[in-house]
Amino acid sequence: MRSSFADVHDGICLGYFGPFESDQDPDTSLWLAAEMAREDVAAEQAGGRPLKLSPVWSDSPWTGGTTVLRDLIFEQRTVGIIGGMDGESTHLAETLVAKAHVPLLSAVSTAKSVNLANVPWTFNV
């Protein structure tokens, strides 16, 4: 069972599941956009609880991705996940958020089958 968010954080932790290390890699464009949005929110908050964006990724989502995403959700106590760069990684994230009851915002995956499981906290933009 996840403990109360307020018990473990001074701010709000939002997870990011996708490539994030090289600003020259086109796959990191979603990370750069998420970081810019976080900076905009931080500028508007002035005195509120800070928003932390915690990135994780594995080039092999079904092996290493499971572990890093699980740790992101259960150890860092994220309140939601942004990510899934393709159908495979989004399906992986979907299986974990379904068990943890945290929302998943999939901004770039075009896999139509992601929503077939009717997981109510998976959102596609």
PDB file of C-alpha atoms in Angstrom:
ATOM      1  CA  MET A   1       0.000   0.000   0.000  1.00  0.00           C
ATOM      2  CA  ARG A   2       1.294   3.443  -0.879  1.00  0.00           C
ATOM      3  CA  SER A   3       1.705   5.799   2.054  1.00  0.00           C
ATOM      4  CA  SER A   4       0.327   9.297   2.080  1.00  0.00           C
ATOM      5  CA  PHE A   5       2.154  11.619  -0.294  1.00  0.00           C
ATOM      6  CA  ALA A   6       2.424  14.327   2.346  1.00  0.00           C
ATOM      7  CA  ASP A   7       4.283  11.949   4.657  1.00  0.00           C
ATOM      8  CA  VAL A   8       7.272  11.550   2.351  1.00  0.00           C
ATOM      9  CA  HIS A   9       7.642  14.742   0.279  1.00  0.00           C
ATOM     10  CA  ASP A  10       8.004  18.467   0.739  1.00  0.00           C
ATOM     11  CA  GLY A  11       6.839  18.893  -2.832  1.00  0.00           C
ATOM     12  CA  ILE A  12       4.941  17.185  -5.594  1.00  0.00           C
ATOM     13  CA  CYS A  13       6.783  14.415  -7.445  1.00  0.00           C
ATOM     14  CA  LEU A  14       5.691  13.718 -11.014  1.00  0.00           C
ATOM     15  CA  GLY A  15       7.381  10.828 -12.818  1.00  0.00           C
ATOM     16  CA  TYR A  16       8.640  10.805 -16.379  1.00  0.00           C
ATOM     17  CA  PHE A  17       9.150   7.511 -18.260  1.00  0.00           C
ATOM     18  CA  GLY A  18      11.150   8.059 -21.432  1.00  0.00           C
ATOM     19  CA  PRO A  19      14.580   9.038 -22.803  1.00  0.00           C
ATOM     20  CA  PHE A  20      15.939  12.145 -21.078  1.00  0.00           C
ATOM     21  CA  GLU A  21      19.745  12.246 -21.191  1.00  0.00           C
ATOM     22  CA  SER A  22      20.722  13.947 -24.469  1.00  0.00           C
ATOM     23  CA  ASP A  23      19.149  17.161 -25.685  1.00  0.00           C
ATOM     24  CA  GLN A  24      20.473  16.286 -29.168  1.00  0.00           C
ATOM     25  CA  ASP A  25      18.406  13.071 -29.366  1.00  0.00           C
ATOM     26  CA  PRO A  26      14.969  13.614 -30.983  1.00  0.00           C
ATOM     27  CA  ASP A  27      13.495  11.071 -28.551  1.00  0.00           C
ATOM     28  CA  THR A  28      14.161  13.512 -25.705  1.00  0.00           C
ATOM     29  CA  SER A  29      11.824  16.199 -27.064  1.00  0.00           C
ATOM     30  CA  LEU A  30       9.008  15.081 -24.740  1.00  0.00           C
ATOM     31  CA  TRP A  31      11.404  15.278 -21.766  1.00  0.00           C
ATOM     32  CA  LEU A  32      12.454  18.805 -22.767  1.00  0.00           C
ATOM     33  CA  ALA A  33       8.795  19.843 -23.090  1.00  0.00           C
ATOM     34  CA  ALA A  34       7.922  18.326 -19.699  1.00  0.00           C
ATOM     35  CA  GLU A  35      10.870  20.091 -18.066  1.00  0.00           C
ATOM     36  CA  MET A  36       9.850  23.428 -19.619  1.00  0.00           C
ATOM     37  CA  ALA A  37       6.302  22.946 -18.314  1.00  0.00           C
ATOM     38  CA  ARG A  38       7.676  22.141 -14.843  1.00  0.00           C
ATOM     39  CA  GLU A  39       9.743  25.338 -14.924  1.00  0.00           C
ATOM     40  CA  ASP A  40       6.634  27.348 -15.896  1.00  0.00           C
ATOM     41  CA  VAL A  41       4.681  25.851 -12.992  1.00  0.00           C
ATOM     42  CA  ALA A  42       7.570  26.540 -10.599  1.00  0.00           C
ATOM     43  CA  ALA A  43       7.695  30.182 -11.692  1.00  0.00           C
ATOM     44  CA  GLU A  44       3.966  30.581 -11.028  1.00  0.00           C
ATOM     45  CA  GLN A  45       3.973  28.797  -7.661  1.00  0.00           C
ATOM     46  CA  ALA A  46       6.181  31.215  -5.696  1.00  0.00           C
ATOM     47  CA  GLY A  47       5.989  29.845  -2.181  1.00  0.00           C
ATOM     48  CA  GLY A  48       3.906  26.743  -2.851  1.00  0.00           C
ATOM     49  CA  ARG A  49       5.148  23.169  -2.729  1.00  0.00           C
ATOM     50  CA  PRO A  50       7.762  22.629  -5.450  1.00  0.00           C
ATOM     51  CA  LEU A  51       7.063  20.387  -8.417  1.00  0.00           C
ATOM     52  CA  LYS A  52       9.760  17.766  -8.983  1.00  0.00           C
ATOM     53  CA  LEU A  53      10.005  15.916 -12.291  1.00  0.00           C
ATOM     54  CA  SER A  54      11.754  12.560 -11.772  1.00  0.00           C
ATOM     55  CA  PRO A  55      12.916  10.880 -15.012  1.00  0.00           C
ATOM     56  CA  VAL A  56      13.601   7.177 -15.520  1.00  0.00           C
ATOM     57  CA  TRP A  57      14.175   5.120 -18.662  1.00  0.00           C
ATOM     58  CA  SER A  58      15.532   1.839 -19.925  1.00  0.00           C
ATOM     59  CA  ASP A  59      16.345   0.949 -23.513  1.00  0.00           C
ATOM     60  CA  SER A  60      14.790  -2.434 -22.737  1.00  0.00           C
ATOM     61  CA  PRO A  61      11.389  -1.499 -21.255  1.00  0.00           C
ATOM     62  CA  TRP A  62      10.157  -5.017 -20.452  1.00  0.00           C
ATOM     63  CA  THR A  63      13.259  -5.906 -18.461  1.00  0.00           C
ATOM     64  CA  GLY A  64      14.972  -2.832 -16.996  1.00  0.00           C
ATOM     65  CA  GLY A  65      11.995  -0.538 -17.503  1.00  0.00           C
ATOM     66  CA  THR A  66       9.822  -2.530 -15.142  1.00  0.00           C
ATOM     67  CA  THR A  67      12.254  -2.065 -12.275  1.00  0.00           C
ATOM     68  CA  VAL A  68      12.941   1.644 -12.756  1.00  0.00           C
ATOM     69  CA  LEU A  69       9.267   2.456 -13.240  1.00  0.00           C
ATOM     70  CA  ARG A  70       8.255   0.404 -10.197  1.00  0.00           C
ATOM     71  CA  ASP A  71      10.836   2.240  -8.078  1.00  0.00           C
ATOM     72  CA  LEU A  72       9.633   5.570  -9.438  1.00  0.00           C
ATOM     73  CA  ILE A  73       6.047   4.811  -8.443  1.00  0.00           C
ATOM     74  CA  PHE A  74       6.512   3.057  -5.122  1.00  0.00           C
ATOM     75  CA  GLU A  75       9.775   4.431  -3.708  1.00  0.00           C
ATOM     76  CA  GLN A  76       9.672   8.020  -4.949  1.00  0.00           C
ATOM     77  CA  ARG A  77       5.900   8.182  -4.391  1.00  0.00           C
ATOM     78  CA  THR A  78       5.036   9.917  -7.638  1.00  0.00           C
ATOM     79  CA  VAL A  79       1.517  11.270  -8.003  1.00  0.00           C
ATOM     80  CA  GLY A  80       1.437  10.506 -11.736  1.00  0.00           C
ATOM     81  CA  ILE A  81       3.533   9.433 -14.720  1.00  0.00           C
ATOM     82  CA  ILE A  82       4.158  11.184 -18.029  1.00  0.00           C
ATOM     83  CA  GLY A  83       5.511   8.929 -20.704  1.00  0.00           C
ATOM     84  CA  GLY A  84       5.656   5.922 -22.837  1.00  0.00           C
ATOM     85  CA  MET A  85       7.527   6.700 -26.038  1.00  0.00           C
ATOM     86  CA  ASP A  86       5.833   4.000 -28.086  1.00  0.00           C
ATOM     87  CA  GLY A  87       3.213   1.294 -27.724  1.00  0.00           C
ATOM     88  CA  GLU A  88       5.557  -1.104 -25.939  1.00  0.00           C
ATOM     89  CA  SER A  89       6.713   1.291 -23.216  1.00  0.00           C
ATOM     90  CA  THR A  90       3.226   2.742 -22.775  1.00  0.00           C
ATOM     91  CA  HIS A  91       1.753  -0.743 -22.293  1.00  0.00           C
ATOM     92  CA  LEU A  92       4.402  -1.439 -19.671  1.00  0.00           C
ATOM     93  CA  ALA A  93       3.598   1.779 -17.827  1.00  0.00           C
ATOM     94  CA  GLU A  94      -0.109   0.976 -18.103  1.00  0.00           C
ATOM     95  CA  THR A  95       0.325  -2.361 -16.321  1.00  0.00           C
ATOM     96  CA  LEU A  96       2.102  -0.695 -13.404  1.00  0.00           C
ATOM     97  CA  VAL A  97      -0.205   2.316 -13.007  1.00  0.00           C
ATOM     98  CA  ALA A  98      -3.189  -0.041 -13.021  1.00  0.00           C
ATOM     99  CA  LYS A  99      -1.790  -1.736  -9.923  1.00  0.00           C
ATOM    100  CA  ALA A 100      -0.603   1.453  -8.219  1.00  0.00           C
ATOM    101  CA  HIS A 101      -3.651   3.596  -9.064  1.00  0.00           C
ATOM    102  CA  VAL A 102      -1.648   6.557 -10.334  1.00  0.00           C
ATOM    103  CA  PRO A 103      -2.517   8.392 -13.557  1.00  0.00           C
ATOM    104  CA  LEU A 104      -0.514   7.902 -16.747  1.00  0.00           C
ATOM    105  CA  LEU A 105      -0.412  10.662 -19.343  1.00  0.00           C
ATOM    106  CA  SER A 106       0.714   9.283 -22.686  1.00  0.00           C
ATOM    107  CA  ALA A 107       1.459  12.185 -24.985  1.00  0.00           C
ATOM    108  CA  VAL A 108       3.144  10.464 -27.926  1.00  0.00           C
ATOM    109  CA  SER A 109       2.175   6.795 -28.116  1.00  0.00           C
ATOM    110  CA  THR A 110      -0.088   6.028 -31.049  1.00  0.00           C
ATOM    111  CA  ALA A 111      -0.892   2.455 -29.996  1.00  0.00           C
ATOM    112  CA  LYS A 112      -4.684   2.215 -30.135  1.00  0.00           C
ATOM    113  CA  SER A 113      -4.637  -0.882 -27.951  1.00  0.00           C
ATOM    114  CA  VAL A 114      -3.410   1.042 -24.876  1.00  0.00           C
ATOM    115  CA  ASN A 115      -6.953   2.047 -23.975  1.00  0.00           C
ATOM    116  CA  LEU A 116      -8.572  -1.306 -24.779  1.00  0.00           C
ATOM    117  CA  ALA A 117      -8.070  -2.476 -21.189  1.00  0.00           C
ATOM    118  CA  ASN A 118     -10.276   0.433 -20.036  1.00  0.00           C
ATOM    119  CA  VAL A 119      -7.840   1.505 -17.329  1.00  0.00           C
ATOM    120  CA  PRO A 120      -9.544   4.692 -16.095  1.00  0.00           C
ATOM    121  CA  TRP A 121      -6.326   6.499 -15.165  1.00  0.00           C
ATOM    122  CA  THR A 122      -4.560   6.182 -18.534  1.00  0.00           C
ATOM    123  CA  PHE A 123      -4.946   9.313 -20.628  1.00  0.00           C
ATOM    124  CA  ASN A 124      -3.789   9.903 -24.202  1.00  0.00           C
ATOM    125  CA  VAL A 125      -3.245  13.395 -25.511  1.00  0.00           C
TER     126      VAL A 125
END
